[in-house]
Short mmCIF file of C-alpha atoms in Angstrom, two decimals:
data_model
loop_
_atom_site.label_atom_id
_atom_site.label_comp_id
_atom_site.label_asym_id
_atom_site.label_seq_id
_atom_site.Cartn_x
_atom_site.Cartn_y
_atom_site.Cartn_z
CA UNK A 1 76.76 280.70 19.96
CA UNK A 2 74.19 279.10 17.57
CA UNK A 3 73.98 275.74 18.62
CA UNK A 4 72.28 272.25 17.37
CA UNK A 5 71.91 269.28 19.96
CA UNK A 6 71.57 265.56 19.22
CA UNK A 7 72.01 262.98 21.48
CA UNK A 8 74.84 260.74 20.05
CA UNK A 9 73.13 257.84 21.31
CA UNK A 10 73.42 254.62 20.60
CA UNK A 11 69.77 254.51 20.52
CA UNK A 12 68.67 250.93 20.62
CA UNK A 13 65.49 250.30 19.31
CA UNK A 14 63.92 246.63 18.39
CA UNK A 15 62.61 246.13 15.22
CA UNK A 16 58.96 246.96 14.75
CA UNK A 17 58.85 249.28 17.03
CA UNK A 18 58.83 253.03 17.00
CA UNK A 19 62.29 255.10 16.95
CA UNK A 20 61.91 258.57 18.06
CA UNK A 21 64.84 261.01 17.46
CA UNK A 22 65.24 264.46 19.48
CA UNK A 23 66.71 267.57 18.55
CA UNK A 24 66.91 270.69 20.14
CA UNK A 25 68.36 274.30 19.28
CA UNK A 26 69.46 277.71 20.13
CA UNK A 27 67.88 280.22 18.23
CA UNK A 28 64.53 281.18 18.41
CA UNK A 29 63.85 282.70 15.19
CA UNK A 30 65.13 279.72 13.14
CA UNK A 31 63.06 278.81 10.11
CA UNK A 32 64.32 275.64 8.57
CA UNK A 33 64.94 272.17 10.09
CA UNK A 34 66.22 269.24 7.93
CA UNK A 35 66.52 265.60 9.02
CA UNK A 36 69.49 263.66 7.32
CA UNK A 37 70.25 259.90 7.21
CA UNK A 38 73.69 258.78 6.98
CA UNK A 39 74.78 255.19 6.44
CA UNK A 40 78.45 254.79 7.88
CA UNK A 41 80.71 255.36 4.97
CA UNK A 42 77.98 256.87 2.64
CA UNK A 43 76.90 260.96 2.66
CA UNK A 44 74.14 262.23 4.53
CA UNK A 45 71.08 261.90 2.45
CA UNK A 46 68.07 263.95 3.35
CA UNK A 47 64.65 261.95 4.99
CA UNK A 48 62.54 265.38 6.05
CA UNK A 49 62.09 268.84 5.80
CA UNK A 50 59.90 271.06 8.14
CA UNK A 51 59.16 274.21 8.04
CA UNK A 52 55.93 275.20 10.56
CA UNK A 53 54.93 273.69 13.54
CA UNK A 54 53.08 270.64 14.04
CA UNK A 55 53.52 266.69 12.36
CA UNK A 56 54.55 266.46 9.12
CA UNK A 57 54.81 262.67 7.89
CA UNK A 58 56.26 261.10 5.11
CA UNK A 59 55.81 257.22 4.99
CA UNK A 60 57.55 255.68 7.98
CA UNK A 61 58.32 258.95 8.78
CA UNK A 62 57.31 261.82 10.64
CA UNK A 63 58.79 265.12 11.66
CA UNK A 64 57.80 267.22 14.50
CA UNK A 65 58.69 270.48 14.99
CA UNK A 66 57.32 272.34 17.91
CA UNK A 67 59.22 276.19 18.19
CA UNK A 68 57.97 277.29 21.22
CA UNK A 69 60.05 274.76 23.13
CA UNK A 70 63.01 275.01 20.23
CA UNK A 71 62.63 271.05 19.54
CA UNK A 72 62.24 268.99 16.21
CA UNK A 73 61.90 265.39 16.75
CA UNK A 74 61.57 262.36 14.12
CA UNK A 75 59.66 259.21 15.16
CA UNK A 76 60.61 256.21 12.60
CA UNK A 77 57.04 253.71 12.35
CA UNK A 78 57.49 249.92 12.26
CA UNK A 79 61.78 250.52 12.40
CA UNK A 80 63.74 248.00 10.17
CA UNK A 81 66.89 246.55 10.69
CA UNK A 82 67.69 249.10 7.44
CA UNK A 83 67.24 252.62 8.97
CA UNK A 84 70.07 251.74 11.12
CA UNK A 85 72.18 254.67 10.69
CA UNK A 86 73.15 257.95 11.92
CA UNK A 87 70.50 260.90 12.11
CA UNK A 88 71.88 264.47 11.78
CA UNK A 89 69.51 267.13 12.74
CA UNK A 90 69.96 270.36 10.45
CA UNK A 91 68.61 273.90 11.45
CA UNK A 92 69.11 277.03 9.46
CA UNK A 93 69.23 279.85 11.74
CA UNK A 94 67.88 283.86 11.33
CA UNK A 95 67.59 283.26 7.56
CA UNK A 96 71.27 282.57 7.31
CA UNK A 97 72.38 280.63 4.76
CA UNK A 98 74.65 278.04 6.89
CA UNK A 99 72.91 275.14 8.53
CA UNK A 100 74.45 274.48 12.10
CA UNK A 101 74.32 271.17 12.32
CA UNK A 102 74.05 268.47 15.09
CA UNK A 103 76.59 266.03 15.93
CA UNK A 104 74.13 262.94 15.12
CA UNK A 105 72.04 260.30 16.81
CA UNK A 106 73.07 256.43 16.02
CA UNK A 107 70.72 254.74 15.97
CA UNK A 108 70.82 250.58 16.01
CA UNK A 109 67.33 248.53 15.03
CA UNK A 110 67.80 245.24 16.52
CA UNK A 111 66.31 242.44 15.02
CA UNK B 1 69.59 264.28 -12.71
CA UNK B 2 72.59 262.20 -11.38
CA UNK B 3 72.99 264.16 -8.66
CA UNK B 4 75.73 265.97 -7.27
CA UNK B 5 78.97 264.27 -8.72
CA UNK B 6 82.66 264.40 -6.53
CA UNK B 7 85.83 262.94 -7.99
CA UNK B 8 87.84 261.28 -6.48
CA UNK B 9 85.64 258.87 -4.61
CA UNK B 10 89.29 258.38 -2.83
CA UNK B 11 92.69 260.21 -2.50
CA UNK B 12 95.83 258.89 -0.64
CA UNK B 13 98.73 261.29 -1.10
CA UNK B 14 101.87 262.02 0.34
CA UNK B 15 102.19 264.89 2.90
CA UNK B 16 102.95 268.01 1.04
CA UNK B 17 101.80 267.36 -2.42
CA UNK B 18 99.06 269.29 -3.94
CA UNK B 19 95.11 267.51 -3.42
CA UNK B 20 92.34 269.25 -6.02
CA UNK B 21 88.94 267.87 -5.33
CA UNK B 22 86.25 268.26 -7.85
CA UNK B 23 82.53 268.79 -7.88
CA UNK B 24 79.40 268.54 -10.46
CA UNK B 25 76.57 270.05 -8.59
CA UNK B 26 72.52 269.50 -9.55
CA UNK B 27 72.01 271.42 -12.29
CA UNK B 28 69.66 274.43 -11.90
CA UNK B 29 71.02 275.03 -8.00
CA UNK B 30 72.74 278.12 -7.56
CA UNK B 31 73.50 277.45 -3.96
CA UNK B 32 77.17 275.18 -3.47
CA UNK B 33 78.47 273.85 -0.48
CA UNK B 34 82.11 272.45 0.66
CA UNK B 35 81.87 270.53 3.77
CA UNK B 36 84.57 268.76 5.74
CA UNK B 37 83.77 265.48 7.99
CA UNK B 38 85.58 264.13 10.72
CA UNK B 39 84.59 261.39 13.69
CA UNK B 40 86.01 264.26 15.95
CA UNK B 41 84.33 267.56 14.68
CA UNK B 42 81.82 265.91 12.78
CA UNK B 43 80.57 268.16 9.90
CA UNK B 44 82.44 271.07 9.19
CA UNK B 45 81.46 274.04 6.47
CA UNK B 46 84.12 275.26 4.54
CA UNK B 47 82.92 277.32 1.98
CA UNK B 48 79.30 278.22 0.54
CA UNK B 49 79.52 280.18 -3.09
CA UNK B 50 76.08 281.62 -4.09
CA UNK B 51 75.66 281.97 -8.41
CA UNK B 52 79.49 280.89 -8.77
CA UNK B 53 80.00 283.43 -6.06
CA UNK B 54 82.12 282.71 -2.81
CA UNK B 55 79.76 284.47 -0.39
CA UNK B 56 81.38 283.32 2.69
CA UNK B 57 85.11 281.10 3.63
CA UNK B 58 85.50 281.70 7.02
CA UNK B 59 85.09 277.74 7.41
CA UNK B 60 88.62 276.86 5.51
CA UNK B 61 90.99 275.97 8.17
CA UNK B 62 93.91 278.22 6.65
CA UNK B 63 95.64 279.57 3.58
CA UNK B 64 96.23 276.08 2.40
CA UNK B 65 92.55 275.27 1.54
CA UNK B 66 91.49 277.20 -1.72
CA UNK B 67 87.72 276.85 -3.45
CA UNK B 68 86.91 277.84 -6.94
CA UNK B 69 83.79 277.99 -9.03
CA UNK B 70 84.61 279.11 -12.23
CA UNK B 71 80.92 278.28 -13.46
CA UNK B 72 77.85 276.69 -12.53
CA UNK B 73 78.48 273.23 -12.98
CA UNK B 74 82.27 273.07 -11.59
CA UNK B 75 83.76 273.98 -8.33
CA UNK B 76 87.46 273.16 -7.08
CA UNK B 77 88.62 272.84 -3.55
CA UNK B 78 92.34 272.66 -3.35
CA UNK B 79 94.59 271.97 -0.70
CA UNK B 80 98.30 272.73 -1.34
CA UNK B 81 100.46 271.41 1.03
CA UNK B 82 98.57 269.08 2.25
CA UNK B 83 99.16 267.69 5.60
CA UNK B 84 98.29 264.85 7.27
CA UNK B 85 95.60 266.36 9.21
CA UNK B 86 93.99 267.35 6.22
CA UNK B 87 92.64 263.54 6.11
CA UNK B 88 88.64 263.69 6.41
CA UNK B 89 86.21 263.39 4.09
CA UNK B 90 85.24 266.05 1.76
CA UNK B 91 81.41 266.50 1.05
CA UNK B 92 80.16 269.06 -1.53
CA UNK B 93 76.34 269.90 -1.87
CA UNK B 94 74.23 271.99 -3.29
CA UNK B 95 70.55 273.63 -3.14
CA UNK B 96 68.25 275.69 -4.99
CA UNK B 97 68.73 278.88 -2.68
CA UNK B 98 70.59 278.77 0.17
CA UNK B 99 67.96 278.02 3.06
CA UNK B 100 66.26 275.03 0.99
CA UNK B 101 67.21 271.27 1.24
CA UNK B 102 70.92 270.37 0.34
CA UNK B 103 72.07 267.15 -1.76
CA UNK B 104 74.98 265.82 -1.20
CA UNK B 105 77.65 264.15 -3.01
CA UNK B 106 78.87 260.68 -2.54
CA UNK B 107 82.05 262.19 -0.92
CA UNK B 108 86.05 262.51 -1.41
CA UNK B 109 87.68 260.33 0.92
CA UNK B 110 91.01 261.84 1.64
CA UNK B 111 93.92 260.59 3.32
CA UNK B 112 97.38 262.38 3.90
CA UNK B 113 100.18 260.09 4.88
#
């Protein structure tokens, strides 16, 4: 069974400081990894996308994606009280359409 | 582009009655998405269509749920009865292609009493 894994956390991390996110999955051969931030009460909006192993950053953010260990991470620079949320970890498996999808990380920046 | 659009932003119904959800995806993605969320399952696919196309519904929970796209800019999901474990929130998104980044919709919150 194609799986995603998240820890649901809460991951408690003081403002300032660096928030690092783990995911890790099943299959081998996937190709595409999303990172998703949803606000309680509010839809999942997408942060990252990775496609090839290595760092990619964006702002704040950076994504990590390593495939030989099945793992993409995201580390959140200089964390404000306003990425508190919930992080869902996407993968899209053998060139399937579906994304399997995590269960989610929350994660609390305390001030 | 306003992004995807969902109406309702809420639903409260009575058990049995007839729930159509509605959805405006980006236009220029041919790639549609239904999802279902819940604190216990979390998110749930129900249906992906593919150029107006319902390419796979092996995620609606029975013969209650329904899904149509008549075009590219509208799909349906209907739920008729509706029961009270039907309550969740309904997300549709969509993508250009299937394996590319979805956007989602600002939800359907539904509840069934």
């Amino acid at each position: 069974q194609k799986e995603v894994e998240q820890n649901s956390g809460p991951l408690s991390v003081p403002e300032g400081a660096i928030a690092s996110l783990n995911c890790t999955y099943s299959d081998r051969v996937s190709q595409s990894f999303f990172w998703y931030r949803q606000y309680s009460g509010k839809s999942p909006e997408l942060i990252m996308s990775i496609y090839s192993n290595g760092d990619k950053e964006d702002g704040r953010f950076t994504a990590q994606l390593n495939k030989a260990s099945q793992y993409v991470s995201l580390l959140i620079r200089d964390s404000q009280p306003s990425d508190s949320a919930t992080y869902l970890c996407a993968v899209n498996m053998d060139s399937n359409y579906q994304l399997i999808w995590g269960a989610g990380t929350k994660l609390i920046i305390k001030p | 582009d306003a992004g995807v659009i969902q109406s309702p932003r809420h639903e409260v119904t009575e058990m049995g009655q007839e729930v159509t959800l509605r959805c405006k995806p980006i236009s220029g993605h041919n790639s549609l998405f239904w999802y279902r969320q819940t604190m216990m399952r979390g998110l749930e696919l129900l249906i992906y269509f593919n150029n107006n196309v319902p390419i796979d519904d092996s995620g609606m929970p029975e013969d209650r749920f329904s899904a149509k796209m008549p075009n590219a800019s509208f799909s349906t999901l209907k739920i008729q009865p509706s029961e009270p474990r039907d309550s969740a929130v309904y997300f549709c998104a969509s993508s250009v292609g299937a394996t590319t980044e979805a956007f989602f919709g600002q939800g359907t919150r539904l509840t069934v009493v």
